[in-house]
Coordinates of C-alpha atoms in Angstrom, one line a residue:
Chain P
M1 CA 0.1 8.8 10.0
S2 CA 1.3 11.6 7.8
I3 CA 2.2 15.1 8.9
F4 CA -1.1 16.4 7.6
E5 CA -2.9 14.1 10.1
Y6 CA -0.8 15.1 13.1
N7 CA -3.2 17.7 14.4
G8 CA -6.4 16.8 12.6
S9 CA -8.8 19.3 11.0
A10 CA -11.9 19.7 8.9
L11 CA -12.8 22.8 6.8
V12 CA -15.5 23.6 4.4
A13 CA -16.7 26.7 2.5
M14 CA -19.9 27.0 0.6
V15 CA -21.5 29.6 -1.7
G16 CA -25.1 30.8 -1.5
K17 CA -27.1 33.7 -2.9
N18 CA -24.9 36.8 -2.2
C19 CA -23.5 35.1 0.8
F20 CA -20.9 32.5 1.7
A21 CA -20.3 30.3 4.8
I22 CA -17.1 28.9 6.1
A23 CA -17.0 26.2 8.7
S24 CA -14.4 24.3 10.7
D25 CA -14.1 21.8 13.5
R26 CA -12.7 22.8 16.8
R27 CA -10.3 20.0 17.8
L28 CA -6.6 20.3 18.3
G29 CA -5.0 16.9 18.8
V30 CA -1.6 15.3 19.0
Q31 CA -2.2 12.2 16.8
L32 CA -4.9 10.4 18.7
Q33 CA -4.9 12.4 21.9
T34 CA -7.2 15.5 22.0
V35 CA -5.5 18.5 23.5
A36 CA -8.0 21.3 23.0
T37 CA -11.6 21.6 21.9
D38 CA -11.7 25.3 21.1
F39 CA -9.0 25.7 18.5
Q40 CA -9.5 28.5 16.0
R41 CA -8.9 27.6 12.4
V42 CA -10.9 30.3 10.5
F43 CA -9.3 33.7 10.6
K44 CA -10.5 37.2 9.5
I45 CA -8.4 39.1 7.0
H46 CA -10.9 41.9 6.6
D47 CA -14.6 42.4 6.9
R48 CA -15.4 40.6 3.7
L49 CA -12.5 38.1 3.5
Y50 CA -11.9 35.0 5.7
I51 CA -9.3 32.3 5.4
G52 CA -9.4 28.8 7.0
L53 CA -6.2 26.8 7.3
S54 CA -6.2 23.1 7.8
G55 CA -3.3 20.7 8.3
L56 CA -0.4 21.2 10.7
A57 CA -1.7 23.7 13.4
T58 CA 1.6 25.5 13.8
D59 CA 2.0 26.1 10.1
A60 CA -1.6 27.3 10.0
Q61 CA -0.9 29.9 12.7
T62 CA 2.3 31.0 11.1
M63 CA 0.7 31.3 7.6
Y64 CA -2.1 33.4 9.1
Q65 CA 0.4 35.8 10.8
K66 CA 2.4 36.2 7.5
L67 CA -0.8 36.9 5.6
V68 CA -2.1 39.5 8.1
F69 CA 1.3 41.2 7.9
R70 CA 1.2 41.3 4.1
H71 CA -2.4 42.5 4.0
K72 CA -1.7 45.3 6.4
L73 CA 1.1 46.5 4.2
Y74 CA -1.2 46.3 1.2
Q75 CA -3.8 48.4 3.1
L76 CA -1.2 51.0 3.9
R77 CA 0.0 51.2 0.3
E78 CA -3.3 50.9 -1.6
E79 CA -5.5 52.5 1.0
R80 CA -8.2 49.8 0.5
D81 CA -8.9 46.2 1.3
M82 CA -7.6 43.3 -0.8
K83 CA -10.0 41.7 -3.2
P84 CA -10.5 37.9 -2.6
Q85 CA -9.0 37.0 -6.0
T86 CA -5.9 39.0 -5.3
F87 CA -5.6 37.5 -1.8
A88 CA -5.8 34.0 -3.3
S89 CA -2.9 34.8 -5.6
L90 CA -1.0 36.2 -2.7
V91 CA -1.5 33.0 -0.6
S92 CA -0.6 30.8 -3.6
A93 CA 2.6 32.8 -4.1
L94 CA 3.6 32.6 -0.5
L95 CA 3.1 28.9 -0.4
Y96 CA 5.1 28.3 -3.6
E97 CA 8.0 30.3 -2.2
K98 CA 8.5 27.3 0.1
R99 CA 8.3 24.8 -2.7
F100 CA 11.1 22.6 -1.4
G101 CA 10.3 22.9 2.2
P102 CA 6.6 23.7 2.3
F103 CA 4.1 24.8 4.9
F104 CA 2.0 21.8 5.7
C105 CA -1.3 23.5 5.5
Q106 CA -4.1 23.7 3.0
P107 CA -6.0 27.0 2.9
V108 CA -9.6 27.6 2.2
I109 CA -10.4 31.2 1.2
A110 CA -13.8 32.7 1.2
G111 CA -14.8 36.3 0.5
L112 CA -17.2 38.7 -1.1
G113 CA -15.7 40.3 -4.2
D114 CA -17.0 43.1 -6.5
N115 CA -20.8 43.5 -6.7
D116 CA -21.1 41.3 -3.6
E117 CA -20.2 38.2 -5.6
P118 CA -19.1 35.4 -3.3
F119 CA -15.7 33.9 -4.0
I120 CA -14.3 30.6 -2.6
C121 CA -11.2 28.7 -3.4
T122 CA -8.9 26.1 -1.9
M123 CA -5.2 25.2 -2.4
D124 CA -2.9 22.4 -1.8
C125 CA 0.2 22.9 0.4
L126 CA 2.2 24.1 -2.6
G127 CA -0.2 26.8 -3.8
A128 CA -2.2 25.1 -6.6
K129 CA -5.4 27.1 -6.7
E130 CA -8.7 25.4 -7.1
L131 CA -11.6 27.8 -7.8
A132 CA -15.1 26.4 -7.3
K133 CA -18.5 27.8 -7.8
D134 CA -20.2 25.6 -5.1
F135 CA -18.1 24.4 -2.3
V136 CA -14.5 23.6 -1.3
V137 CA -13.3 21.3 1.4
S138 CA -10.0 20.6 3.2
G139 CA -8.5 18.6 6.1
T140 CA -8.4 15.0 7.4
A141 CA -12.1 14.6 6.9
S142 CA -12.0 15.9 3.3
E143 CA -13.2 12.7 1.7
S144 CA -16.3 12.5 3.9
L145 CA -16.9 16.2 3.4
Y146 CA -16.8 15.9 -0.4
G147 CA -19.5 13.2 -0.2
A148 CA -21.7 15.1 2.2
C149 CA -21.4 18.5 0.4
E150 CA -22.0 16.9 -3.0
S151 CA -25.3 15.4 -1.8
M152 CA -26.5 18.3 0.4
Y153 CA -25.6 21.3 -1.8
K154 CA -28.0 23.3 -3.9
P155 CA -27.2 26.4 -5.8
D156 CA -28.5 29.9 -4.7
M157 CA -29.4 29.1 -1.2
E158 CA -30.6 31.8 1.2
P159 CA -28.4 32.5 4.3
E160 CA -30.5 30.5 6.8
E161 CA -30.6 27.4 4.5
L162 CA -26.9 27.7 3.7
F163 CA -26.1 27.8 7.4
E164 CA -28.2 24.6 7.9
T165 CA -26.6 22.8 5.0
I166 CA -23.0 23.6 5.9
S167 CA -23.5 22.7 9.5
Q168 CA -25.1 19.3 8.7
A169 CA -22.4 18.6 6.1
L170 CA -19.6 19.4 8.6
L171 CA -21.1 17.5 11.5
S172 CA -21.9 14.3 9.6
S173 CA -18.5 14.2 8.0
V174 CA -16.5 14.7 11.2
D175 CA -18.5 12.0 12.8
R176 CA -16.7 9.6 10.5
D177 CA -13.2 10.9 11.3
C178 CA -11.2 10.1 14.4
L179 CA -9.0 13.2 14.1
S180 CA -11.5 16.0 13.8
G181 CA -14.7 17.1 15.4
W182 CA -15.4 17.9 19.0
G183 CA -17.7 20.7 18.0
G184 CA -18.0 23.0 15.0
Y185 CA -17.7 26.6 14.2
V186 CA -19.6 28.3 11.4
L187 CA -19.2 31.8 10.0
L188 CA -21.8 33.1 7.7
V189 CA -21.3 36.4 5.8
Y190 CA -23.9 37.9 3.6
A191 CA -24.3 41.2 1.8
A192 CA -27.6 42.6 3.0
L193 CA -29.3 45.5 1.3
L194 CA -29.4 47.9 4.2
T195 CA -26.3 47.2 6.2
P196 CA -22.9 46.7 4.5
T197 CA -22.2 43.1 5.4
E198 CA -23.6 41.0 8.2
V199 CA -21.6 38.4 9.9
Q200 CA -22.9 35.5 11.9
E201 CA -20.7 33.3 14.0
K202 CA -22.1 30.2 15.5
I203 CA -20.6 27.3 17.5
L204 CA -22.1 24.0 16.8
K205 CA -22.9 21.3 19.4
G206 CA -21.5 18.1 18.0
R207 CA -20.3 14.7 19.2
M208 CA -17.5 14.9 21.7
D209 CA -15.9 11.6 21.0
Chain F
M1 CA 49.3 -15.1 -12.5
L2 CA 47.6 -17.8 -10.6
L3 CA 44.8 -15.5 -9.6
L4 CA 44.2 -14.3 -13.1
L5 CA 43.9 -17.9 -14.4
F6 CA 41.6 -18.6 -11.5
R7 CA 39.3 -15.8 -12.4
L8 CA 39.1 -16.6 -16.1
S9 CA 38.2 -20.2 -15.5
F10 CA 35.6 -19.2 -13.0
L11 CA 34.0 -16.9 -15.6
S12 CA 33.9 -19.6 -18.3
F13 CA 32.0 -21.8 -15.9
F14 CA 29.6 -19.1 -15.1
P15 CA 27.1 -19.2 -18.0
S16 CA 26.4 -22.9 -17.8
L17 CA 26.3 -22.9 -14.1
S18 CA 24.0 -20.0 -14.0
L19 CA 21.0 -22.0 -13.0
S20 CA 22.7 -23.7 -10.0
Q21 CA 24.3 -20.4 -9.2
H22 CA 20.9 -19.0 -8.6
F23 CA 20.3 -21.4 -5.7
A24 CA 23.9 -21.6 -4.5
P25 CA 24.2 -20.0 -1.1
T26 CA 26.4 -17.0 -1.1
G27 CA 29.1 -18.3 1.2
T28 CA 30.2 -21.5 -0.7
K29 CA 33.7 -21.9 -2.1
P30 CA 34.1 -22.4 -5.8
H31 CA 35.1 -25.7 -7.3
H32 CA 38.8 -25.1 -7.7
R33 CA 40.7 -25.6 -4.4
I34 CA 44.3 -24.6 -4.6
S35 CA 46.0 -25.7 -1.4
V36 CA 49.1 -23.6 -1.3
S37 CA 50.2 -21.6 1.7
L38 CA 49.6 -18.0 0.9
N39 CA 51.2 -15.0 2.5
F40 CA 49.1 -12.3 4.1
K41 CA 48.7 -10.1 1.0
Q42 CA 47.6 -13.0 -1.1
R43 CA 45.2 -14.2 1.5
K44 CA 43.7 -10.7 1.6
Q45 CA 43.3 -10.6 -2.1
R46 CA 41.7 -14.0 -2.0
E47 CA 39.2 -12.8 0.5
E48 CA 38.4 -9.8 -1.6
K49 CA 37.9 -11.9 -4.6
R50 CA 35.7 -14.2 -2.6
R51 CA 33.6 -11.2 -1.5
M52 CA 33.4 -10.1 -5.1
M53 CA 32.4 -13.5 -6.1
M54 CA 29.7 -13.4 -3.5
K55 CA 28.6 -10.2 -5.1
L56 CA 28.5 -12.0 -8.4
D57 CA 26.3 -14.7 -6.8
T58 CA 23.7 -12.3 -5.7
S59 CA 23.6 -10.4 -9.0
G60 CA 22.3 -13.5 -10.6
L61 CA 19.3 -13.5 -8.3
E62 CA 18.0 -10.2 -9.7
S63 CA 17.0 -11.3 -13.1
F64 CA 17.7 -14.5 -15.0
S65 CA 18.4 -13.0 -18.4
A66 CA 20.6 -10.2 -17.0
A67 CA 23.1 -12.6 -15.5
V68 CA 23.7 -14.4 -18.8
P69 CA 26.3 -12.9 -21.2
S70 CA 24.7 -11.4 -24.3
A71 CA 26.0 -14.0 -26.7
M72 CA 24.0 -16.7 -25.0
A73 CA 21.1 -14.4 -24.2
A74 CA 19.1 -14.6 -27.4
A75 CA 19.1 -18.4 -27.5
E76 CA 18.5 -18.7 -23.7
D77 CA 15.6 -16.3 -24.0
Q78 CA 13.7 -18.4 -26.4
L79 CA 14.5 -21.7 -24.6
F80 CA 14.6 -21.0 -20.9
A81 CA 13.3 -17.5 -20.3
P82 CA 11.1 -17.9 -17.3
P83 CA 8.5 -15.2 -16.6
S84 CA 10.8 -12.7 -15.1
F85 CA 9.4 -9.5 -13.7
D86 CA 10.7 -6.6 -11.7
L87 CA 10.0 -6.7 -8.1
P88 CA 7.3 -4.1 -7.2
A89 CA 8.5 -0.7 -6.1
G90 CA 9.4 -0.6 -2.4
C91 CA 10.3 -4.3 -2.5
A92 CA 14.1 -3.9 -2.8
D93 CA 14.2 -5.0 0.9
F94 CA 11.6 -7.8 1.1
D95 CA 11.9 -8.4 4.8
K96 CA 11.2 -4.8 5.6
F97 CA 8.3 -4.8 3.2
Q98 CA 6.9 -7.9 4.9
M99 CA 7.2 -6.2 8.3
E100 CA 5.4 -3.1 7.0
A101 CA 2.6 -5.3 5.6
K102 CA 2.2 -6.9 9.0
Q103 CA 2.2 -3.5 10.6
T104 CA -0.7 -2.2 8.4
L105 CA -2.7 -5.2 9.6
K106 CA -2.0 -4.4 13.2
H107 CA -5.0 -2.3 14.3
A108 CA -3.0 -0.7 17.1
K109 CA -5.8 -1.6 19.5
G110 CA -7.7 1.6 18.9
T111 CA -10.3 1.2 21.6
T112 CA -11.0 1.5 25.4
T113 CA -12.0 -1.4 27.5
L114 CA -11.9 -1.9 31.2
A115 CA -12.7 -4.4 33.9
F116 CA -12.4 -4.4 37.7
I117 CA -13.2 -6.7 40.6
F118 CA -15.0 -5.4 43.6
N119 CA -16.9 -6.9 46.5
Q120 CA -20.0 -7.5 44.5
G121 CA -18.5 -9.1 41.5
V122 CA -16.8 -7.9 38.3
I123 CA -17.7 -4.8 36.2
V124 CA -16.8 -4.9 32.5
A125 CA -17.1 -1.9 30.3
A126 CA -16.1 -0.9 26.7
D127 CA -16.6 1.7 24.0
S128 CA -17.9 0.8 20.5
R129 CA -15.8 2.4 17.9
A130 CA -13.8 0.6 15.2
S131 CA -11.3 2.8 13.3
M132 CA -9.0 2.1 10.4
G133 CA -6.2 4.7 10.7
G134 CA -8.1 8.0 10.7
Y135 CA -11.4 6.7 9.3
I136 CA -14.2 5.6 11.6
S137 CA -15.5 2.4 10.2
S138 CA -18.2 1.8 12.7
Q139 CA -19.6 3.4 15.9
S140 CA -21.6 0.3 16.9
V141 CA -19.2 -2.6 17.4
K142 CA -19.9 -5.1 20.2
K143 CA -16.7 -5.3 22.1
I144 CA -17.9 -7.3 25.1
I145 CA -18.3 -10.9 23.9
E146 CA -20.5 -13.3 25.9
I147 CA -18.5 -16.5 26.0
N148 CA -21.1 -18.2 28.1
P149 CA -23.7 -17.1 30.6
Y150 CA -21.2 -16.5 33.4
M151 CA -18.1 -15.4 31.5
L152 CA -17.4 -12.3 29.4
G153 CA -14.4 -11.4 27.2
T154 CA -13.5 -8.0 25.9
M155 CA -12.2 -7.1 22.5
A156 CA -9.2 -4.9 21.7
G157 CA -7.0 -5.2 18.6
G158 CA -8.1 -6.9 15.5
A159 CA -11.8 -7.4 15.5
A160 CA -11.8 -10.6 13.4
D161 CA -9.1 -12.1 15.6
C162 CA -11.0 -11.3 18.8
Q163 CA -14.4 -12.5 17.6
F164 CA -13.0 -15.8 16.2
W165 CA -10.9 -16.8 19.2
H166 CA -13.5 -15.8 21.8
R167 CA -16.0 -18.0 20.0
N168 CA -13.5 -20.7 19.8
L169 CA -12.9 -20.3 23.6
G170 CA -16.6 -20.6 24.2
I171 CA -16.6 -23.9 22.3
K172 CA -13.7 -25.2 24.3
C173 CA -15.4 -24.2 27.6
R174 CA -18.6 -26.0 26.6
L175 CA -16.6 -29.1 25.7
H176 CA -14.9 -29.0 29.0
E177 CA -18.3 -28.8 30.7
L178 CA -19.5 -31.8 28.9
A179 CA -16.4 -33.8 29.5
N180 CA -16.0 -33.0 33.2
K181 CA -19.6 -32.4 34.2
R182 CA -18.7 -29.1 35.8
R183 CA -18.2 -25.6 34.6
I184 CA -14.7 -24.5 33.7
S185 CA -13.0 -22.0 36.0
V186 CA -12.0 -18.5 34.8
T187 CA -8.4 -19.5 35.5
G188 CA -8.8 -22.5 33.2
A189 CA -10.6 -20.6 30.4
S190 CA -8.0 -17.9 30.4
K191 CA -5.2 -20.5 30.4
L192 CA -6.8 -22.2 27.4
L193 CA -6.9 -18.9 25.4
A194 CA -3.4 -17.9 26.5
N195 CA -1.9 -21.2 25.3
I196 CA -3.6 -20.9 21.9
L197 CA -2.4 -17.4 21.4
Y198 CA 1.1 -18.3 22.5
S199 CA 1.2 -20.9 19.8
Y200 CA 0.4 -18.2 17.2
R201 CA 3.0 -15.8 18.6
G202 CA 4.8 -13.7 16.0
M203 CA 2.3 -14.5 13.3
G204 CA 0.5 -11.2 13.4
L205 CA -2.5 -11.8 15.6
S206 CA -3.5 -8.7 17.5
I207 CA -5.6 -9.4 20.6
G208 CA -5.7 -7.7 23.9
T209 CA -8.5 -9.2 25.9
M210 CA -9.7 -9.6 29.4
I211 CA -11.6 -12.7 30.6
A212 CA -13.9 -11.9 33.4
G213 CA -16.3 -14.3 35.2
W214 CA -17.6 -15.8 38.3
D215 CA -16.7 -19.4 39.3
E216 CA -16.5 -21.5 42.5
K217 CA -13.7 -19.4 43.9
G218 CA -15.6 -16.1 43.3
P219 CA -15.0 -13.3 40.8
G220 CA -12.1 -13.8 38.5
L221 CA -10.3 -11.4 36.1
Y222 CA -7.5 -12.2 33.7
Y223 CA -5.7 -10.2 31.0
V224 CA -4.6 -12.2 28.0
D225 CA -2.8 -10.8 24.9
S226 CA -1.6 -12.0 21.6
E227 CA 2.1 -11.8 22.7
G228 CA 1.2 -14.8 25.0
G229 CA 1.0 -12.8 28.2
R230 CA -1.5 -13.7 30.9
L231 CA -2.0 -11.7 34.1
K232 CA -4.3 -12.1 37.0
G233 CA -5.4 -8.9 38.6
N234 CA -8.1 -6.7 40.1
R235 CA -8.2 -3.8 37.7
F236 CA -7.3 -3.7 34.0
S237 CA -7.8 -1.3 31.1
V238 CA -6.8 -2.2 27.6
G239 CA -6.5 -0.1 24.4
S240 CA -5.4 3.2 23.1
G241 CA -7.7 5.0 25.5
S242 CA -6.6 3.0 28.5
P243 CA -4.3 5.7 30.1
Y244 CA -7.3 8.1 30.3
A245 CA -9.5 5.4 31.7
Y246 CA -7.0 4.3 34.3
G247 CA -6.8 7.9 35.5
V248 CA -10.5 8.0 36.4
L249 CA -10.7 4.4 37.4
D250 CA -7.8 4.4 39.8
N251 CA -9.0 7.6 41.4
G252 CA -12.5 6.4 42.1
Y253 CA -12.0 2.8 42.9
R254 CA -12.9 1.3 46.3
P255 CA -13.4 -2.4 46.9
D256 CA -16.6 -1.8 48.9
M257 CA -18.6 0.1 46.3
T258 CA -22.2 -0.7 45.6
V259 CA -23.1 -2.0 42.1
D260 CA -24.6 1.4 41.1
E261 CA -21.4 3.2 42.2
A262 CA -19.2 0.8 40.3
H263 CA -21.4 1.1 37.3
E264 CA -21.1 4.9 37.3
L265 CA -17.4 4.7 37.8
A266 CA -16.9 2.4 34.8
R267 CA -19.2 4.5 32.6
R268 CA -17.4 7.7 33.6
A269 CA -14.0 6.2 33.0
I270 CA -14.9 5.0 29.5
Y271 CA -16.5 8.4 28.8
H272 CA -13.4 10.3 29.7
A273 CA -11.3 8.0 27.5
T274 CA -13.6 8.6 24.5
F275 CA -13.3 12.3 25.0
R276 CA -9.6 12.4 25.0
D277 CA -8.8 9.5 22.6
G278 CA -9.6 9.9 19.0
A279 CA -9.9 6.1 18.4
S280 CA -12.5 5.5 21.1
G281 CA -16.1 6.6 21.0
G282 CA -19.7 5.6 20.2
V283 CA -21.6 3.9 22.9
V284 CA -20.4 2.9 26.4
S285 CA -21.6 -0.6 27.4
V286 CA -21.4 -1.7 31.0
Y287 CA -21.9 -5.3 32.2
H288 CA -21.9 -6.7 35.7
V289 CA -20.9 -10.3 36.5
G290 CA -22.4 -11.6 39.7
P291 CA -22.9 -15.1 41.3
N292 CA -25.7 -15.8 38.9
G293 CA -23.9 -14.8 35.7
W294 CA -23.5 -11.6 33.7
K295 CA -26.1 -8.9 33.2
K296 CA -25.9 -5.9 30.9
L297 CA -26.4 -2.7 32.9
S298 CA -26.4 0.1 30.3
G299 CA -25.5 1.2 26.9
D300 CA -25.2 5.0 26.7
D301 CA -24.2 7.2 23.8
V302 CA -21.0 9.0 24.8
S303 CA -22.0 12.3 23.3
E304 CA -25.2 12.4 25.3
L305 CA -23.2 11.6 28.4
H306 CA -20.9 14.6 27.7
Y307 CA -23.8 17.1 27.6
K308 CA -25.2 15.4 30.7
Y309 CA -22.0 15.7 32.7
Y310 CA -21.1 19.1 31.3
P311 CA -24.2 21.1 30.2
V312 CA -23.6 23.8 27.7
Q313 CA -22.5 27.2 29.2
P314 CA -21.1 30.2 27.4
T315 CA -17.4 29.7 27.9
P316 CA -14.8 32.5 27.8
V317 CA -12.6 32.4 24.7
E318 CA -9.2 31.3 25.8
H319 CA -7.1 31.6 22.6
E320 CA -8.0 34.3 20.3
M321 CA -5.8 36.0 17.7
V322 CA -6.6 39.7 18.0
D323 CA -5.1 42.6 16.2
A324 CA -2.9 44.9 18.1
P325 CA -4.9 47.9 19.5
P326 CA -4.4 51.0 17.4
A327 CA -1.9 53.4 18.9

């Protein structure tokens, strides 16, 4: 088993109508043994920007701490939050800094940009950005996730429908992977008309085997 | 001087002998034998040359045309050139490659099965997941094989190996019945299987099975594996999830349980193994072997069992990365 399959993970982000959703599994394992079933993989950078990190769990946590540090410095200097596109470039640069001894994690970035335009992108462990208009996936269950998302995705979904779709895609994909699953976590962010942004966090009841 | 002549003559032989040189074992002495008593230094030089000549031998094995000097190469190419090809990448060490190939076929026994004897007979239980590395290939594999109406075998390891050899064992048991006009004992059946597996030892079969049954002496349970091992015992668990199953099984086991208690213990043990082990899951099947043969007691989905044993409650978040509170 490779280093990316040491802890096991599944991440997916999808774009809807003025909203996005990012979902992950909740398992932390040591190869085949399950150690925790409430492991956090999706982290908040600011109200309208979230990052999910799959792959080796220790590198995911370290990457997150480095990114929060850099973003706080940015906030102090620029007196505003980072745009998702800028943040993606930052992540890519940080990953490529370690080109010959990389962090073994694959980020999935999701955020709301200017004019409440949803933005998602993923990267490999060296920082190669892949922008997408519909969905991005990452983790040990990524191949199953590609299949599930491709068949279930429709453009311009409303928030409730987007939540349903991403949950079903995640749960059905991790049911085909030994190393991820044991529950799901979905975060849905949409730019509503009255309130600035609404965030919904839900924990999914999945197969626990 | 002597040595120089020796070397030249050897080289002149080399092109025409190149074919036989292919198949000559590396340790053979060359044709010329000069029986002269040499001092230590000369003997050392001789040995070095022999080692170098051994190196020359093996270089011929790489590629036929490379060994032949260029003058002969053109003619040889047209006449003798066999279909020569580069060994595939990673094949520089063929033995290691073969070992790795066998390793990929070894399914590392990703499963959980258990069986135990108690006063009322034998309980046999297993999960139903088949995995290939990280991918779940099936959640509905039958891992308890019915050899005959009073004997069961469990499957762990290579699915094809287990299915084939258990069916083969069933055939041999039936032949024994017909030849001897009485049923075969569990001891005999497990011995038959163990002997077959021993004869295939080292060839890459992967089987970790338990033979459970009820014969004239009462309940019988044997563990048989593809290394040729055969053990008689009261409690066994086989597979990658077995440590977790043993924990629950050993804790709750009593010889004087009722059938229902034993059933629940087996189901619980397999459930806990499927929770912790990534390569076990699906459905728990539990069988009971009594004096009148085996009977399937239940087949429960493991996920439903989880929510039955541990209903959903709002749990406090244990690990959360929070920002430092503002000063």
